[in-house]
PDB file of C-alpha atoms in Angstrom:
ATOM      1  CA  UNK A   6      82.335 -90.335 -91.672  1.00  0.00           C
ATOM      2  CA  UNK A   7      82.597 -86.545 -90.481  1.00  0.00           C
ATOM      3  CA  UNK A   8      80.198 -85.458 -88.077  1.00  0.00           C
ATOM      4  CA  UNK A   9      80.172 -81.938 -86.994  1.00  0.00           C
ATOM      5  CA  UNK A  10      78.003 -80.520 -84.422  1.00  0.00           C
ATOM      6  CA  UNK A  11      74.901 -78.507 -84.274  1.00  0.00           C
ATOM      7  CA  UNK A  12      72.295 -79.744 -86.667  1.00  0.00           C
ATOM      8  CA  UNK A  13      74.824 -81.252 -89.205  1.00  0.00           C
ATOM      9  CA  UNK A  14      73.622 -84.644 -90.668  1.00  0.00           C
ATOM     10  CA  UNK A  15      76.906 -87.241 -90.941  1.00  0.00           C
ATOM     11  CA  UNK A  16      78.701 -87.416 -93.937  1.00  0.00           C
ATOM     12  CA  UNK A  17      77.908 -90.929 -95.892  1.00  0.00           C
ATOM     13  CA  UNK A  18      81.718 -91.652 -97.074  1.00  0.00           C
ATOM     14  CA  UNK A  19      84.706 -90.630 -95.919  1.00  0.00           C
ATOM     15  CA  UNK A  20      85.409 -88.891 -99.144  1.00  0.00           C
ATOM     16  CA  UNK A  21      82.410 -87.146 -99.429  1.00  0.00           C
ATOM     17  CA  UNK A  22      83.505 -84.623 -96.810  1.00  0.00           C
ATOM     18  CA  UNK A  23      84.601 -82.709 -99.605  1.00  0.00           C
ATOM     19  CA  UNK A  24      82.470 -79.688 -99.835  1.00  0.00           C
ATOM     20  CA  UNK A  25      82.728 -78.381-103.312  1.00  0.00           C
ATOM     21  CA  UNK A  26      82.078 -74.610-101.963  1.00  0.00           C
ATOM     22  CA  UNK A  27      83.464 -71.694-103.997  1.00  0.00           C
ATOM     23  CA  UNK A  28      87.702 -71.807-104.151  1.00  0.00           C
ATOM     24  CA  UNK A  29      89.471 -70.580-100.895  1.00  0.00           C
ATOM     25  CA  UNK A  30      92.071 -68.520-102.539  1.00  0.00           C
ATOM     26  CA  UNK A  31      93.881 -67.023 -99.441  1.00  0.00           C
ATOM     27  CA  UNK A  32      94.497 -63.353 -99.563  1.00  0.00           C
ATOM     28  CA  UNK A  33      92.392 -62.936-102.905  1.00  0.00           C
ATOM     29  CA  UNK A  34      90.953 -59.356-103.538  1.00  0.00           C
ATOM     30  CA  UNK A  35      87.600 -60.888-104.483  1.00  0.00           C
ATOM     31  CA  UNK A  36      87.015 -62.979-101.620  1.00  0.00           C
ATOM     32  CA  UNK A  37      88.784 -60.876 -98.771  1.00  0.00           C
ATOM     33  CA  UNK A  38      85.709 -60.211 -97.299  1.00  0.00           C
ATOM     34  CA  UNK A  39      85.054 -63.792 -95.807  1.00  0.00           C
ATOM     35  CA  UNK A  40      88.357 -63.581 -94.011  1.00  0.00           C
ATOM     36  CA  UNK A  41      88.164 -62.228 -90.220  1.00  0.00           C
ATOM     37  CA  UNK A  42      90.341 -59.671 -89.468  1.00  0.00           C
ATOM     38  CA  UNK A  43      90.847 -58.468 -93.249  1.00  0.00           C
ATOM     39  CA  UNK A  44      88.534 -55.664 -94.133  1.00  0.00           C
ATOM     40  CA  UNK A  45      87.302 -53.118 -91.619  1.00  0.00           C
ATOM     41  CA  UNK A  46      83.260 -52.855 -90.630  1.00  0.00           C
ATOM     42  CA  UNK A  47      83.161 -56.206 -92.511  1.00  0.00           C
ATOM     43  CA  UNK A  48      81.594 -58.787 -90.156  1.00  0.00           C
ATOM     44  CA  UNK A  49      83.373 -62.456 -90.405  1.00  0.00           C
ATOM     45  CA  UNK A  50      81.443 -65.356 -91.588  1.00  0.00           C
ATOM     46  CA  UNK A  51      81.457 -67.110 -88.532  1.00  0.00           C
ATOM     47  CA  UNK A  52      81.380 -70.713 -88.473  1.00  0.00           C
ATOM     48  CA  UNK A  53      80.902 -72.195 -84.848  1.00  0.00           C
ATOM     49  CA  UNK A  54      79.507 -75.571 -86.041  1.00  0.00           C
ATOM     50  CA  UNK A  55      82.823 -76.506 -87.172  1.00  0.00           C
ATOM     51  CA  UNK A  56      84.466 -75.460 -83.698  1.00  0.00           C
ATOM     52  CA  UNK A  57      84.278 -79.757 -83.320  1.00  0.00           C
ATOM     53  CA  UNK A  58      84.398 -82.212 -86.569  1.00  0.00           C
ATOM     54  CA  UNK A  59      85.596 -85.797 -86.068  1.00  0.00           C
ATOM     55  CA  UNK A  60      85.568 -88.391 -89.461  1.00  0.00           C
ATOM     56  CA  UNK A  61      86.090 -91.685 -89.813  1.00  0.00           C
ATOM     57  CA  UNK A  62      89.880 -92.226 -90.731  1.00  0.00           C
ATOM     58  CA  UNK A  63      90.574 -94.341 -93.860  1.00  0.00           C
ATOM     59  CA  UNK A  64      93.159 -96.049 -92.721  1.00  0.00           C
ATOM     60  CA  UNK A  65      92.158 -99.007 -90.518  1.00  0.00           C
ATOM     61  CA  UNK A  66      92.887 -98.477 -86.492  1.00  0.00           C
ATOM     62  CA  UNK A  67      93.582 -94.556 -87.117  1.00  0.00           C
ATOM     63  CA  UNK A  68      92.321 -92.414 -85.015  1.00  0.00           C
ATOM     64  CA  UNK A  69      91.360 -88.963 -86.696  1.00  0.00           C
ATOM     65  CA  UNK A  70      90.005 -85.742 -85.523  1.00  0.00           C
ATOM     66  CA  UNK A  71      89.904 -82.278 -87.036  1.00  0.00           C
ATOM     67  CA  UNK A  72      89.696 -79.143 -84.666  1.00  0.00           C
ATOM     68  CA  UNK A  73      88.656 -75.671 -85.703  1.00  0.00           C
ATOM     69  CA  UNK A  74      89.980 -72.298 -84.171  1.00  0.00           C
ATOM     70  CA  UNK A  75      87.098 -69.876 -85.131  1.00  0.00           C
ATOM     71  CA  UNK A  76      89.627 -66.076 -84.932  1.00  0.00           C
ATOM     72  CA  UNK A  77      91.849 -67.266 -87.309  1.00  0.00           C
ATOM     73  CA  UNK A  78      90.204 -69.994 -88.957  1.00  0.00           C
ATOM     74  CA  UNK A  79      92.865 -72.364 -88.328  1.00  0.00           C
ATOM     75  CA  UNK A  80      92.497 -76.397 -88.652  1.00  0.00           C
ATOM     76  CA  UNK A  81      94.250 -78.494 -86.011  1.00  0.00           C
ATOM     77  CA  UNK A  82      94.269 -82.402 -86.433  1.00  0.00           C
ATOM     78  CA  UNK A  83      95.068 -85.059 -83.706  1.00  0.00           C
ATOM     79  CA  UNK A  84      95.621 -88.561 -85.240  1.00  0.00           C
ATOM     80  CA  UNK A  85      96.193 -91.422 -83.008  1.00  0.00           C
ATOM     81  CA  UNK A  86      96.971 -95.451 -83.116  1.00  0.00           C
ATOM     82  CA  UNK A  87      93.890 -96.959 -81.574  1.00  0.00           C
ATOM     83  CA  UNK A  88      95.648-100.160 -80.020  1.00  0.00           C
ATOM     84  CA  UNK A  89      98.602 -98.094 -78.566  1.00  0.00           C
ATOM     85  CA  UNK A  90      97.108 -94.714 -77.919  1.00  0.00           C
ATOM     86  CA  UNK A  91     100.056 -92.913 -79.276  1.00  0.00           C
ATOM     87  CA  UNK A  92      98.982 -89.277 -80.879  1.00  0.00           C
ATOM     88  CA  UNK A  93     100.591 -86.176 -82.328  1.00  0.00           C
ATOM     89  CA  UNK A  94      98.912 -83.280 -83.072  1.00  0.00           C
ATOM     90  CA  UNK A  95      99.542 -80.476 -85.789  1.00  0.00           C
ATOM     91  CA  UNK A  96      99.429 -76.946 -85.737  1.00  0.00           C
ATOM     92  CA  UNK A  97      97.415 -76.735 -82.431  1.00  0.00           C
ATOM     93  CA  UNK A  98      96.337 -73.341 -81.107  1.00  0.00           C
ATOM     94  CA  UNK A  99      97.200 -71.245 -77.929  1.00  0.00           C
ATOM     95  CA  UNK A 100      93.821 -70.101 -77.535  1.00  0.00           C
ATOM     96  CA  UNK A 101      92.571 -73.766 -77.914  1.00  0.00           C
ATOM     97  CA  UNK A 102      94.651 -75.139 -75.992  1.00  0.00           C
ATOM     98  CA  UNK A 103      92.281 -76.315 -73.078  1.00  0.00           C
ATOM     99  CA  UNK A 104      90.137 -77.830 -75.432  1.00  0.00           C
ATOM    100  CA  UNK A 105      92.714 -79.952 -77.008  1.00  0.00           C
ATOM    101  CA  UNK A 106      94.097 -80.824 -74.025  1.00  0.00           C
ATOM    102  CA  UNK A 107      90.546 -81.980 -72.655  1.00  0.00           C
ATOM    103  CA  UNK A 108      90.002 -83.957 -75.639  1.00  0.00           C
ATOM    104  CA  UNK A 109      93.217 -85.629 -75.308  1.00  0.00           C
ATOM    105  CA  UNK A 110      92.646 -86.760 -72.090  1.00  0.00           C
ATOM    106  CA  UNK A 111      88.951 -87.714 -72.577  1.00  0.00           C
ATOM    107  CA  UNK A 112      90.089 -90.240 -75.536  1.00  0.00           C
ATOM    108  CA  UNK A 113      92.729 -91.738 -72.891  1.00  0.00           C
ATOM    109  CA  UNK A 114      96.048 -90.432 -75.668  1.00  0.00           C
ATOM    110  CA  UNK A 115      99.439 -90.166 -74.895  1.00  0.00           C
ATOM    111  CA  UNK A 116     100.536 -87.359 -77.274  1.00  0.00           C
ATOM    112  CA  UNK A 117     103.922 -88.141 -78.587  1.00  0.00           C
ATOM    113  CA  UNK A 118     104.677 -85.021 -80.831  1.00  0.00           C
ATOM    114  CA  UNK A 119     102.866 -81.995 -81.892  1.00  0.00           C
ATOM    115  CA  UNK A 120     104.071 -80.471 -84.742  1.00  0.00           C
ATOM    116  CA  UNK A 121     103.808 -77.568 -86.866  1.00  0.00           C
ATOM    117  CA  UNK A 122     103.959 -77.307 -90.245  1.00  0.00           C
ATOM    118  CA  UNK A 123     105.642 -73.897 -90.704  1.00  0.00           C
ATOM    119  CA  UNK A 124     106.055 -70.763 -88.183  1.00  0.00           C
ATOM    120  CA  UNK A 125     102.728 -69.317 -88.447  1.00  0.00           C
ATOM    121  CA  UNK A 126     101.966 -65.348 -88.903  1.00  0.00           C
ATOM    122  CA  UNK A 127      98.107 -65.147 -88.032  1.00  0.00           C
ATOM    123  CA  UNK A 128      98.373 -66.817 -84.781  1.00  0.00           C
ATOM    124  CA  UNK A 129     100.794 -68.313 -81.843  1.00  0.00           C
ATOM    125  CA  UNK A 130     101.117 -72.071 -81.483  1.00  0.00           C
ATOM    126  CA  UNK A 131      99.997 -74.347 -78.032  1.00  0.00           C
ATOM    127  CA  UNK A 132     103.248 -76.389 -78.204  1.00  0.00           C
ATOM    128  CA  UNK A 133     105.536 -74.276 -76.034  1.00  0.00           C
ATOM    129  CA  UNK A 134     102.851 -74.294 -73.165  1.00  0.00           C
ATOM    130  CA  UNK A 135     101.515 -77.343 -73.734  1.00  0.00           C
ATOM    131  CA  UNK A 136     104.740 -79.478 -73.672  1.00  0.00           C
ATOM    132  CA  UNK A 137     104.820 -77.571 -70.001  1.00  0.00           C
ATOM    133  CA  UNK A 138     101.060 -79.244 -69.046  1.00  0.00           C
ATOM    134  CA  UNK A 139     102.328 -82.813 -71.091  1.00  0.00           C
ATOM    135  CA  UNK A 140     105.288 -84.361 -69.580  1.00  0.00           C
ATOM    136  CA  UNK A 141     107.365 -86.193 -72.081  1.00  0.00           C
ATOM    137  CA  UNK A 142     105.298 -83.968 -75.109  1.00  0.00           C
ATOM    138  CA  UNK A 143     107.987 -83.207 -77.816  1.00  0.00           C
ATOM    139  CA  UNK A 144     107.691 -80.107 -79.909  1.00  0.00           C
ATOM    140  CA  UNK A 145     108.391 -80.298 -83.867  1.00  0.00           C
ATOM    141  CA  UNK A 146     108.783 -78.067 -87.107  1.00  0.00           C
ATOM    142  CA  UNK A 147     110.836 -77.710 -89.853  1.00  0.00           C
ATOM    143  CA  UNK A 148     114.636 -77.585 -89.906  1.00  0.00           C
ATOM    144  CA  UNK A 149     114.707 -74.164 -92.245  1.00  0.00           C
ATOM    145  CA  UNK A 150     111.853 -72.058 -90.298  1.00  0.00           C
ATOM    146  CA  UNK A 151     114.047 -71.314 -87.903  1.00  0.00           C
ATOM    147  CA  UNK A 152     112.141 -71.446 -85.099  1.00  0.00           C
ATOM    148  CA  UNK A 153     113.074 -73.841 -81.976  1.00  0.00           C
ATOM    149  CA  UNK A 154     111.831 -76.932 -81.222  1.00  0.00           C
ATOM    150  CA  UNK A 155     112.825 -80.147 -79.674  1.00  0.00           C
ATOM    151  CA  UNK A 156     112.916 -82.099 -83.513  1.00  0.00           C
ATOM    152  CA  UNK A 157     113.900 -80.198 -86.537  1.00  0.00           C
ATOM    153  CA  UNK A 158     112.355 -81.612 -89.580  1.00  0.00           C
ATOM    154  CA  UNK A 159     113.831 -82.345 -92.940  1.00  0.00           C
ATOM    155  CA  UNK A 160     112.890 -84.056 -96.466  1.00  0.00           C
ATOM    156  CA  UNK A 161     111.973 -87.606 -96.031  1.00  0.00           C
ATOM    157  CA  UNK A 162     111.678 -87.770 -92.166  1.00  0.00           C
ATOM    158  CA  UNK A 163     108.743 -89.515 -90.056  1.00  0.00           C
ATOM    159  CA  UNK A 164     106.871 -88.714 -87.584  1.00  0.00           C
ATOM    160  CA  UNK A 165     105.644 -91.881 -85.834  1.00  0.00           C
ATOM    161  CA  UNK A 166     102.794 -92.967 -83.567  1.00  0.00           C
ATOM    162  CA  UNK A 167     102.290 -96.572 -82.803  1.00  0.00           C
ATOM    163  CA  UNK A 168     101.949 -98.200 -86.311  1.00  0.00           C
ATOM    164  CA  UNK A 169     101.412 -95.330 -88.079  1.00  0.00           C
ATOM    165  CA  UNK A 170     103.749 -92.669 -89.214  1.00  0.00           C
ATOM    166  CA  UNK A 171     103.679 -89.186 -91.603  1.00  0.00           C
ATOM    167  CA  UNK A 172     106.467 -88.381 -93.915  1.00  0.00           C
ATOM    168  CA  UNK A 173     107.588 -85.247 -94.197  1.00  0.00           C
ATOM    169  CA  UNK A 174     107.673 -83.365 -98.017  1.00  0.00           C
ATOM    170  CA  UNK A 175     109.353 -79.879 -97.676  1.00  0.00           C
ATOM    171  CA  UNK A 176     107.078 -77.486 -99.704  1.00  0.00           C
ATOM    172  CA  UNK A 177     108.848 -73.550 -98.981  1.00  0.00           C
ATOM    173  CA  UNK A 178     106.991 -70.733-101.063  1.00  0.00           C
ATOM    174  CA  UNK A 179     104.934 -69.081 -98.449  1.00  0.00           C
ATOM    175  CA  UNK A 180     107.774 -69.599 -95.517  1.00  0.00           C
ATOM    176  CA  UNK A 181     111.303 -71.479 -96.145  1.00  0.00           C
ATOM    177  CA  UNK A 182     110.125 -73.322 -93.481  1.00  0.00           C
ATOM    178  CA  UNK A 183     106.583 -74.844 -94.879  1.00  0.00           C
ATOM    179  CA  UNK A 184     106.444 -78.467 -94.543  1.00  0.00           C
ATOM    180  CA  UNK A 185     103.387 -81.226 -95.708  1.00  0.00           C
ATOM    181  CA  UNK A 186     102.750 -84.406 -93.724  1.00  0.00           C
ATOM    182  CA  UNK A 187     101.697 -87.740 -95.681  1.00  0.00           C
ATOM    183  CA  UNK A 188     100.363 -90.215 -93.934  1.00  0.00           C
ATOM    184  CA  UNK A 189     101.523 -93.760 -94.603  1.00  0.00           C
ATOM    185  CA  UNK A 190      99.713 -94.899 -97.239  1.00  0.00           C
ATOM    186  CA  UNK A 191      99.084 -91.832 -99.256  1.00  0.00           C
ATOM    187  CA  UNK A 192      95.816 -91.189 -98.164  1.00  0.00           C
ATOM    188  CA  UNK A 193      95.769 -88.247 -96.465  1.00  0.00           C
ATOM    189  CA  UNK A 194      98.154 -85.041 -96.536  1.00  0.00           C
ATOM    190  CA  UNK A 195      98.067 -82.206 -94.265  1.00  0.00           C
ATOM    191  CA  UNK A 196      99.072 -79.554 -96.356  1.00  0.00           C
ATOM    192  CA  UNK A 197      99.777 -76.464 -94.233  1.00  0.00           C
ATOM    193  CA  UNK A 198      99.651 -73.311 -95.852  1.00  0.00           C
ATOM    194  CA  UNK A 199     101.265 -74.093 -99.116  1.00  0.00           C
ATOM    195  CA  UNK A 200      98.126 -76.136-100.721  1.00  0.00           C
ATOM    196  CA  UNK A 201      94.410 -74.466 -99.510  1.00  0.00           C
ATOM    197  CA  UNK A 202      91.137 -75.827-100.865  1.00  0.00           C
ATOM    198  CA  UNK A 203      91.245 -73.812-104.031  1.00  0.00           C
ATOM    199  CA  UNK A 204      94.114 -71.692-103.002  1.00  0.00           C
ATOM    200  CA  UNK A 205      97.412 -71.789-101.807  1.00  0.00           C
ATOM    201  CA  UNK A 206      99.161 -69.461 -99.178  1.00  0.00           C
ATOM    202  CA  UNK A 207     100.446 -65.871-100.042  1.00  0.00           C
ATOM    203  CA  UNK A 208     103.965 -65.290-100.875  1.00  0.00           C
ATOM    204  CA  UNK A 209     104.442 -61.593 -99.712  1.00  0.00           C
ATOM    205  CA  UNK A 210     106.264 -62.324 -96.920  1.00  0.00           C
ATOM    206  CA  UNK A 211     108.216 -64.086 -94.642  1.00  0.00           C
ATOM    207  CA  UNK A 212     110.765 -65.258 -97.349  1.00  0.00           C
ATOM    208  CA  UNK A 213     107.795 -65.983 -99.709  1.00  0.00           C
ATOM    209  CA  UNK A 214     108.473 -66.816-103.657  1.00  0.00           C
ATOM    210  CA  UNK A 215     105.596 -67.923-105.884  1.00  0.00           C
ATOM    211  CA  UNK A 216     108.085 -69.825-108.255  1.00  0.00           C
ATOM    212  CA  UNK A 217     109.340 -71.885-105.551  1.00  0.00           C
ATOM    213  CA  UNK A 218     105.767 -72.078-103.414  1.00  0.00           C
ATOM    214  CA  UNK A 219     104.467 -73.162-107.908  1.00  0.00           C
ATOM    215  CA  UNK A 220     107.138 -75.553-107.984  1.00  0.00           C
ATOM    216  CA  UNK A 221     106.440 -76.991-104.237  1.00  0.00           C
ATOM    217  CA  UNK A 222     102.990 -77.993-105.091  1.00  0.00           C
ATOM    218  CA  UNK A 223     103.268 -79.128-107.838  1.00  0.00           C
ATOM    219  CA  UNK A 224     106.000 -81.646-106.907  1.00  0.00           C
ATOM    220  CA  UNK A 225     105.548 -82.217-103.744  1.00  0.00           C
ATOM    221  CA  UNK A 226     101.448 -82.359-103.472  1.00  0.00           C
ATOM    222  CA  UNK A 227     100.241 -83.133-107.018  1.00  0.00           C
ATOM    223  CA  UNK A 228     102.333 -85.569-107.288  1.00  0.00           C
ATOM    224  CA  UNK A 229     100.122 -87.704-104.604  1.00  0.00           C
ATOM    225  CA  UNK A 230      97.707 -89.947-105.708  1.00  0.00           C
ATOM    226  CA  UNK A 231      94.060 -88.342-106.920  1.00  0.00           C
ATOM    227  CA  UNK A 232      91.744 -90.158-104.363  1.00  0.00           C
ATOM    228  CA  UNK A 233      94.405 -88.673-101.518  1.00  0.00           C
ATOM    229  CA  UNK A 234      92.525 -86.113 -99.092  1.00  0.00           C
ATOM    230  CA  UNK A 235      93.847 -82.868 -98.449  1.00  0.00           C
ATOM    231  CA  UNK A 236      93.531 -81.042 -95.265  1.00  0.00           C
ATOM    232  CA  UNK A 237      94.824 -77.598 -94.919  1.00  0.00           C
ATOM    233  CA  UNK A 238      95.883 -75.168 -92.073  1.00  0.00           C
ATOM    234  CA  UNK A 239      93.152 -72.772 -92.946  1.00  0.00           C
ATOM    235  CA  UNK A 240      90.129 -72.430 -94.402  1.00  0.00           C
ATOM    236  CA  UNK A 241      87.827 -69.022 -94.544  1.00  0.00           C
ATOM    237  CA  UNK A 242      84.822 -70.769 -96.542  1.00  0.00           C
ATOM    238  CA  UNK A 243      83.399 -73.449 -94.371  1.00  0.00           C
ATOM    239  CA  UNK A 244      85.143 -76.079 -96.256  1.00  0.00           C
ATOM    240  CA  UNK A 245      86.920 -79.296 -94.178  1.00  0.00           C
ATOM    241  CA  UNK A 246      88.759 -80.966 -97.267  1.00  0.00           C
ATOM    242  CA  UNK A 247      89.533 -81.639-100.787  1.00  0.00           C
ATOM    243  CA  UNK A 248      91.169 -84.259-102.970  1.00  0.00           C
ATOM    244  CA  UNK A 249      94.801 -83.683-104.560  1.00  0.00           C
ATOM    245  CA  UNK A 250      92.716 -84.682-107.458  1.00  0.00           C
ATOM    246  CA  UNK A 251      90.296 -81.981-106.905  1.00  0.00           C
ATOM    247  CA  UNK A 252      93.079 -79.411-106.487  1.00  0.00           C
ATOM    248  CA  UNK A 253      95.101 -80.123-109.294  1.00  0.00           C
ATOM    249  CA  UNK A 254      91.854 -79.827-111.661  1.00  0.00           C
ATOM    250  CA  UNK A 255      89.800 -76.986-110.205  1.00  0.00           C
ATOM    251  CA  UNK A 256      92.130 -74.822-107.523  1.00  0.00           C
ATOM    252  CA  UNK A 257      92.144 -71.850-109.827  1.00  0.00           C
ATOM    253  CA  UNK A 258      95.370 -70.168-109.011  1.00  0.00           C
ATOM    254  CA  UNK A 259      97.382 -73.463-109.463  1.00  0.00           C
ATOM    255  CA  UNK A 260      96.018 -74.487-113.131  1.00  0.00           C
ATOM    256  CA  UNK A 261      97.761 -71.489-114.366  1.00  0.00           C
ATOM    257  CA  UNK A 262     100.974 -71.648-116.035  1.00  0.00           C
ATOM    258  CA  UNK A 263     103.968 -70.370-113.752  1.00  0.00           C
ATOM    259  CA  UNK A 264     104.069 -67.076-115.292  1.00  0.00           C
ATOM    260  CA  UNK A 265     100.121 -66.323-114.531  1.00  0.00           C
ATOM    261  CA  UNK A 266     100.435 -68.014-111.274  1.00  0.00           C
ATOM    262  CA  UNK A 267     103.671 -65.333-110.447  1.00  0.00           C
ATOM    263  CA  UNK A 268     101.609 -62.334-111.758  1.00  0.00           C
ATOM    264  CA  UNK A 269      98.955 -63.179-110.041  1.00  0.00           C
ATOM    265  CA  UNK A 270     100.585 -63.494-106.447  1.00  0.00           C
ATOM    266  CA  UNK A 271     102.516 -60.913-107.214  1.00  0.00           C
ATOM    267  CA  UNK A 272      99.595 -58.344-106.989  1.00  0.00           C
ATOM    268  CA  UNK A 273      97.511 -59.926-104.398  1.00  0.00           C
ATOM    269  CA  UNK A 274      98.120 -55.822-102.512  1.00  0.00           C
ATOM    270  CA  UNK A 275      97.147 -57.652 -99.173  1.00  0.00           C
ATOM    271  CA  UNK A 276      96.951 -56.046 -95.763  1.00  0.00           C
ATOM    272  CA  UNK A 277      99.488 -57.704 -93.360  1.00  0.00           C
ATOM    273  CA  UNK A 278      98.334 -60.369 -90.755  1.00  0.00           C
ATOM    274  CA  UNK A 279      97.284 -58.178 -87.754  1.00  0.00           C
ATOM    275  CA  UNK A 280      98.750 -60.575 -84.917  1.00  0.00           C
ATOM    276  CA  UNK A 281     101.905 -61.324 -87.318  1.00  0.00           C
ATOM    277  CA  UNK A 282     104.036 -58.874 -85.059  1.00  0.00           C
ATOM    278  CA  UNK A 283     103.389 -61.005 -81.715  1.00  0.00           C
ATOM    279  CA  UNK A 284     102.828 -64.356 -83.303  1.00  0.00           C
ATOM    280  CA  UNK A 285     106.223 -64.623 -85.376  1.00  0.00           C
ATOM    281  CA  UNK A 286     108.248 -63.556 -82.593  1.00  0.00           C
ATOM    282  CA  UNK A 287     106.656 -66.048 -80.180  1.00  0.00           C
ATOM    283  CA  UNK A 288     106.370 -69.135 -82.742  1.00  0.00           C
ATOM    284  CA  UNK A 289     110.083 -68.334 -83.112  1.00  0.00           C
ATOM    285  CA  UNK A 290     110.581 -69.610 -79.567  1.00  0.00           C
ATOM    286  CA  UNK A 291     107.916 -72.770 -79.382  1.00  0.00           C
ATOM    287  CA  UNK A 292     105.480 -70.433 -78.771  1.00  0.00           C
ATOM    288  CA  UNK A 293     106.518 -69.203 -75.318  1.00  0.00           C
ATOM    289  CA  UNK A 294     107.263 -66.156 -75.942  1.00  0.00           C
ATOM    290  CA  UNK A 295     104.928 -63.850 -73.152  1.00  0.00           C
ATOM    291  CA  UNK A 296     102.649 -66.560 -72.556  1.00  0.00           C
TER     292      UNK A 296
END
């Protein structure tokens, strides 16, 4: 189940946390003004009941929480082993940091990794300073983002905790360096920035290509079972997951053909991320960088 605080009533089935709210289509001229930071005098849709949302995990002795940073919109997710207490965490935030931590700590975890899934523009990652607070914390991203980090990801590798584990599918379009995490048996995938809930990431730069971030998706993420959840890096909507079934049959960009879906990246004419000159620079160096 997913319960989320402040007058939210729990979710019945672990699938059903699926809200089928308009398509998050990241960047899009039509919906930029739900995105913080995007137009000017526009005020953000703020969404501070999600700043805590916790669900029953699917697979059996999985621990599972999903974390919301509220500036940038960003998802992070702890998953644990409940009889070991191992944990990893991905794409935690610098401002959130304290709150993860406390979290953490309050569930009695020893986080093994925290990884990110590609060297993010909008914001500066907590692994640097955390793995400072954590003794024995490793950092992790992918081999081509080239940004440091104790373990440099490639096609195929896993990332495990206990007796679970995430395999890593390399999906570059909106970075080189994008990476999704699978768990185990298929059910869940933590998608980054390639794969949004009704939207993918842009492609305008930091080595972005639509054909290859088209071509990504589509083998990489579609290529997962229906029923398999998808939880991205962002969402600007108030939407916690999807379905890869979901995705492949209603995300509106990516039921185009390649051409539309090029033509229509292509001429997104988006503003720049406003923290992208600080937070590149830093995520470049584990996220250390002026801390």
């Amino acid at each position: 189940m997913c319960s989320v605080i402040r007058r939210v009533k729990p979710v019945q089935l672990a699938q059903a946390v699926t809200l089928r709210l308009r398509g998050n289509t990241e960047g899009s001229a039509d919906n930029r003004r739900f995105r913080p930071g995007i137009s000017a005098g526009i005020v953000p849709l703020l969404a501070t009941s999600r700043s805590y949302c916790s669900r029953m995990a699917l697979t059996e002795g999985l621990l599972f929480r999903q974390l919301f940073e509220l500036e940038t919109s960003t998802y992070t997710y702890l998953l644990a082993d409940t009889e070991t207490k191992e944990a990893i965490l991905i794409d935690p935030v610098l401002e959130t940091i304290d709150r993860d931590l406390k979290l953490i700590h309050e569930l009695g975890l020893n986080l093994k990794v925290a990884v990110n899934t590609h060297c993010h523009a909008d914001h500066i990652t907590s692994t640097g300073l955390m793995k400072k607070r954590l003794v024995g914390l490793r950092s992790a991203i992918s081999k081509f983002s080239g940004a440091s980090a104790d373990i440099h990801l490639s096609e195929g590798d896993k990332i495990t905790f206990g007796r679970h584990y995430l395999t890593v599918r390399e999906t570059p379009g909106h970075t080189d360096g994008c990476v999704a995490l699978v768990s185990g048996d298929q059910s869940m995938a933590f998608t980054g920035d390639a794969l949004l809930i009704r939207g993918c990431g842009r492609t305008d730069f930091q080595q972005g290509c639509p054909e290859k971030l088209y071509e990504s998706i589509h083998q990489k993420i579609f290529t997962l079972p229906d029923q398999c959840l998808v939880y991205p890096a962002h969402d600007y909507l108030g939407q916690t997951a999807s379905t890869v079934g979901e995705e492949r049959k209603f995300n509106p960009r990516l039921t185009k053909s390649l051409e539309e879906f090029v033509k229509i990246m292509n001429n997104l004419n988006l503003p720049k991320p406003k923290k992208i000159d600080t937070s590149v620079p830093a995520n470049l160096v584990c996220g250390v960088h002026e801390v």
